Short mmCIF file of C-alpha atoms in Angstrom, two decimals:
data_model
loop_
_atom_site.label_atom_id
_atom_site.label_comp_id
_atom_site.label_asym_id
_atom_site.label_seq_id
_atom_site.Cartn_x
_atom_site.Cartn_y
_atom_site.Cartn_z
CA MET A 1 10.01 17.39 -3.50
CA ASN A 2 9.59 19.04 -6.91
CA MET A 3 12.71 17.36 -8.31
CA ALA A 4 12.50 15.77 -11.76
CA MET A 5 12.56 11.98 -11.35
CA PRO A 6 10.32 8.99 -12.06
CA SER A 7 7.60 8.84 -9.45
CA TRP A 8 3.91 8.13 -8.99
CA PHE A 9 3.28 11.48 -7.28
CA ASP A 10 5.22 14.30 -5.66
CA ILE A 11 6.49 13.76 -2.13
CA ILE A 12 6.39 17.18 -0.53
CA GLY A 13 7.75 16.05 2.83
CA LEU A 14 8.39 12.94 4.89
CA SER A 15 6.85 13.63 8.26
CA PRO A 16 3.38 12.66 9.54
CA ASP A 17 2.15 16.25 9.30
CA SER A 18 3.67 17.05 5.87
CA GLN A 19 1.44 18.38 3.14
CA GLU A 20 0.60 15.70 0.55
CA ASP A 21 0.16 15.87 -3.22
CA GLU A 22 -3.55 15.01 -3.12
CA VAL A 23 -4.13 15.67 -6.83
CA GLY A 24 -1.09 13.61 -7.83
CA ILE A 25 -1.98 10.72 -5.50
CA LYS A 26 -5.55 10.57 -6.78
CA GLN A 27 -4.42 10.75 -10.42
CA ALA A 28 -1.86 8.00 -9.87
CA ALA A 29 -4.55 5.84 -8.24
CA GLU A 30 -6.79 6.40 -11.28
CA ASN A 31 -3.91 5.25 -13.50
CA VAL A 32 -3.59 2.02 -11.48
CA LYS A 33 -7.36 1.53 -11.55
CA ALA A 34 -7.22 1.82 -15.35
CA LEU A 35 -4.55 -0.93 -15.38
CA ILE A 36 -6.84 -3.10 -13.23
CA ASP A 37 -9.74 -2.44 -15.62
CA GLN A 38 -7.54 -3.47 -18.55
CA GLU A 39 -6.56 -6.73 -16.85
CA VAL A 40 -10.24 -7.46 -16.16
CA LYS A 41 -11.01 -6.83 -19.85
CA ASN A 42 -8.21 -9.29 -20.65
CA GLY A 43 -10.06 -11.96 -18.67
CA ILE A 44 -8.44 -11.79 -15.24
CA PRO A 45 -11.05 -11.51 -12.48
CA SER A 46 -10.32 -8.52 -10.26
CA ASN A 47 -10.52 -10.73 -7.17
CA ARG A 48 -7.36 -12.52 -8.45
CA ILE A 49 -5.35 -9.28 -8.67
CA ILE A 50 -2.88 -8.32 -5.96
CA LEU A 51 -1.48 -4.81 -5.90
CA GLY A 52 2.02 -4.37 -4.58
CA GLY A 53 4.85 -1.94 -4.39
CA PHE A 54 7.85 -0.60 -2.57
CA SER A 55 7.95 2.82 -0.91
CA GLN A 56 5.84 5.18 -3.01
CA GLY A 57 4.52 2.21 -5.00
CA GLY A 58 3.43 0.46 -1.81
CA ALA A 59 1.75 3.64 -0.60
CA LEU A 60 -0.11 3.92 -3.89
CA SER A 61 -1.09 0.24 -3.76
CA LEU A 62 -2.68 0.73 -0.34
CA TYR A 63 -4.49 3.92 -1.36
CA THR A 64 -5.76 2.38 -4.61
CA ALA A 65 -7.03 -0.79 -2.92
CA LEU A 66 -8.96 1.27 -0.39
CA THR A 67 -10.55 3.53 -3.01
CA THR A 68 -11.30 1.24 -5.96
CA GLN A 69 -14.71 -0.26 -6.67
CA GLN A 70 -13.03 -3.44 -7.94
CA LYS A 71 -12.77 -6.29 -5.43
CA LEU A 72 -9.08 -7.20 -5.17
CA ALA A 73 -7.28 -10.23 -3.74
CA GLY A 74 -4.75 -8.35 -1.67
CA VAL A 75 -1.97 -5.82 -1.22
CA VAL A 76 1.75 -6.26 -0.63
CA ALA A 77 3.04 -2.97 0.79
CA LEU A 78 6.78 -2.67 1.40
CA SER A 79 8.50 0.13 3.34
CA CYS A 80 5.61 2.51 2.86
CA TRP A 81 2.79 4.52 4.40
CA LEU A 82 -0.90 5.20 3.73
CA PRO A 83 -1.17 8.46 1.79
CA LEU A 84 -4.02 10.86 2.55
CA ARG A 85 -4.53 8.91 5.79
CA ALA A 86 -6.80 11.59 7.27
CA SER A 87 -9.24 11.27 4.35
CA PHE A 88 -10.26 7.76 5.45
CA PRO A 89 -12.91 7.01 8.11
CA GLN A 90 -11.98 6.49 11.75
CA GLY A 91 -13.70 3.11 11.80
CA PRO A 92 -14.38 0.21 9.44
CA ILE A 93 -14.82 0.97 5.75
CA SER A 94 -17.85 -0.29 3.86
CA GLY A 95 -16.25 -0.71 0.42
CA VAL A 96 -15.75 -3.89 -1.58
CA ASN A 97 -12.26 -4.38 -0.12
CA LYS A 98 -13.15 -4.25 3.58
CA GLU A 99 -11.95 -7.88 3.89
CA ILE A 100 -8.85 -7.47 1.72
CA ALA A 101 -5.63 -9.21 2.77
CA VAL A 102 -2.70 -6.86 3.39
CA LEU A 103 0.92 -7.82 3.93
CA GLN A 104 2.94 -4.83 5.08
CA CYS A 105 6.72 -5.19 5.57
CA HIS A 106 9.09 -2.57 6.97
CA GLY A 107 12.69 -2.37 8.11
CA ASP A 108 13.33 -1.13 11.62
CA CYS A 109 16.30 0.98 10.42
CA ASP A 110 14.59 2.68 7.46
CA PRO A 111 15.90 6.28 7.39
CA LEU A 112 13.74 7.41 4.47
CA VAL A 113 10.31 6.09 5.50
CA PRO A 114 10.73 5.58 9.25
CA LEU A 115 9.20 2.54 10.94
CA MET A 116 6.80 4.92 12.71
CA PHE A 117 5.08 5.51 9.33
CA GLY A 118 4.57 1.78 8.91
CA SER A 119 3.27 1.48 12.48
CA LEU A 120 0.81 4.35 12.02
CA THR A 121 -0.34 2.78 8.76
CA VAL A 122 -0.96 -0.67 10.20
CA GLU A 123 -2.92 0.84 13.11
CA LYS A 124 -5.11 2.72 10.63
CA LEU A 125 -5.54 -0.32 8.39
CA LYS A 126 -6.57 -2.53 11.32
CA SER A 127 -9.21 0.04 12.30
CA MET A 128 -10.61 0.15 8.76
CA LEU A 129 -10.29 -3.47 7.64
CA ASN A 130 -10.72 -6.87 9.25
CA PRO A 131 -7.66 -6.86 11.55
CA ALA A 132 -7.20 -10.61 11.05
CA ASN A 133 -6.43 -9.91 7.37
CA VAL A 134 -3.73 -7.31 8.05
CA THR A 135 -0.20 -8.62 8.63
CA PHE A 136 2.65 -6.31 9.64
CA ARG A 137 6.18 -7.64 9.68
CA THR A 138 9.31 -5.77 10.69
CA TYR A 139 12.83 -6.75 9.76
CA SER A 140 15.73 -6.12 12.13
CA GLY A 141 18.52 -4.03 10.66
CA MET A 142 16.81 -3.49 7.31
CA MET A 143 17.00 0.01 5.89
CA HIS A 144 14.92 1.40 2.98
CA SER A 145 15.38 -1.77 0.97
CA SER A 146 14.37 -5.40 0.88
CA CYS A 147 15.93 -8.66 1.98
CA ILE A 148 15.48 -12.38 1.38
CA GLU A 149 13.20 -12.66 4.45
CA VAL A 150 10.80 -10.14 2.88
CA ILE A 151 10.78 -12.14 -0.35
CA PHE A 152 9.98 -15.31 1.59
CA SER A 153 7.17 -13.50 3.45
CA ILE A 154 5.67 -12.42 0.14
CA TYR A 155 6.09 -15.89 -1.34
CA ASN A 156 4.38 -17.52 1.66
CA VAL A 157 1.41 -15.16 1.40
CA LEU A 158 1.10 -15.48 -2.38
CA ALA A 159 1.36 -19.29 -2.23
CA GLY A 160 -2.17 -19.21 -0.83
CA TYR A 161 -3.41 -17.60 -4.08
CA SER A 162 -2.04 -20.15 -6.55
#
């Protein structure tokens, strides 16, 4: 909201119809893609890389995974939303990550990124990706934070990638 603070991109508003910082979101995604490229140069196959983040970082992880040309292993998206949602197709995507695994976790009492944002995001993801690969978990009483149950959910998903 044009305040000076560490962030991936500017958040202009927090409602489904708020204007979004398209330039900032796309630049941040390019920065993450450059990090992925660097890891690949270091010998890590892109299909072993999982993007993850909380709030704005989770939003950026989703956006980057859906726009990169690198095949990724998955996304862990916590208390977030899909930025630039309207820019994506109404149906299945044809990119390299159309089968990507997504774990999305959200608290049902989140006052900053309301559960509705998570619900709208998972509906969109299931229309674009293989719905069997998209997992959405809600946590009773959790606000804009995390809890041990979220950590166990992440652990259980990542245990399949060891």
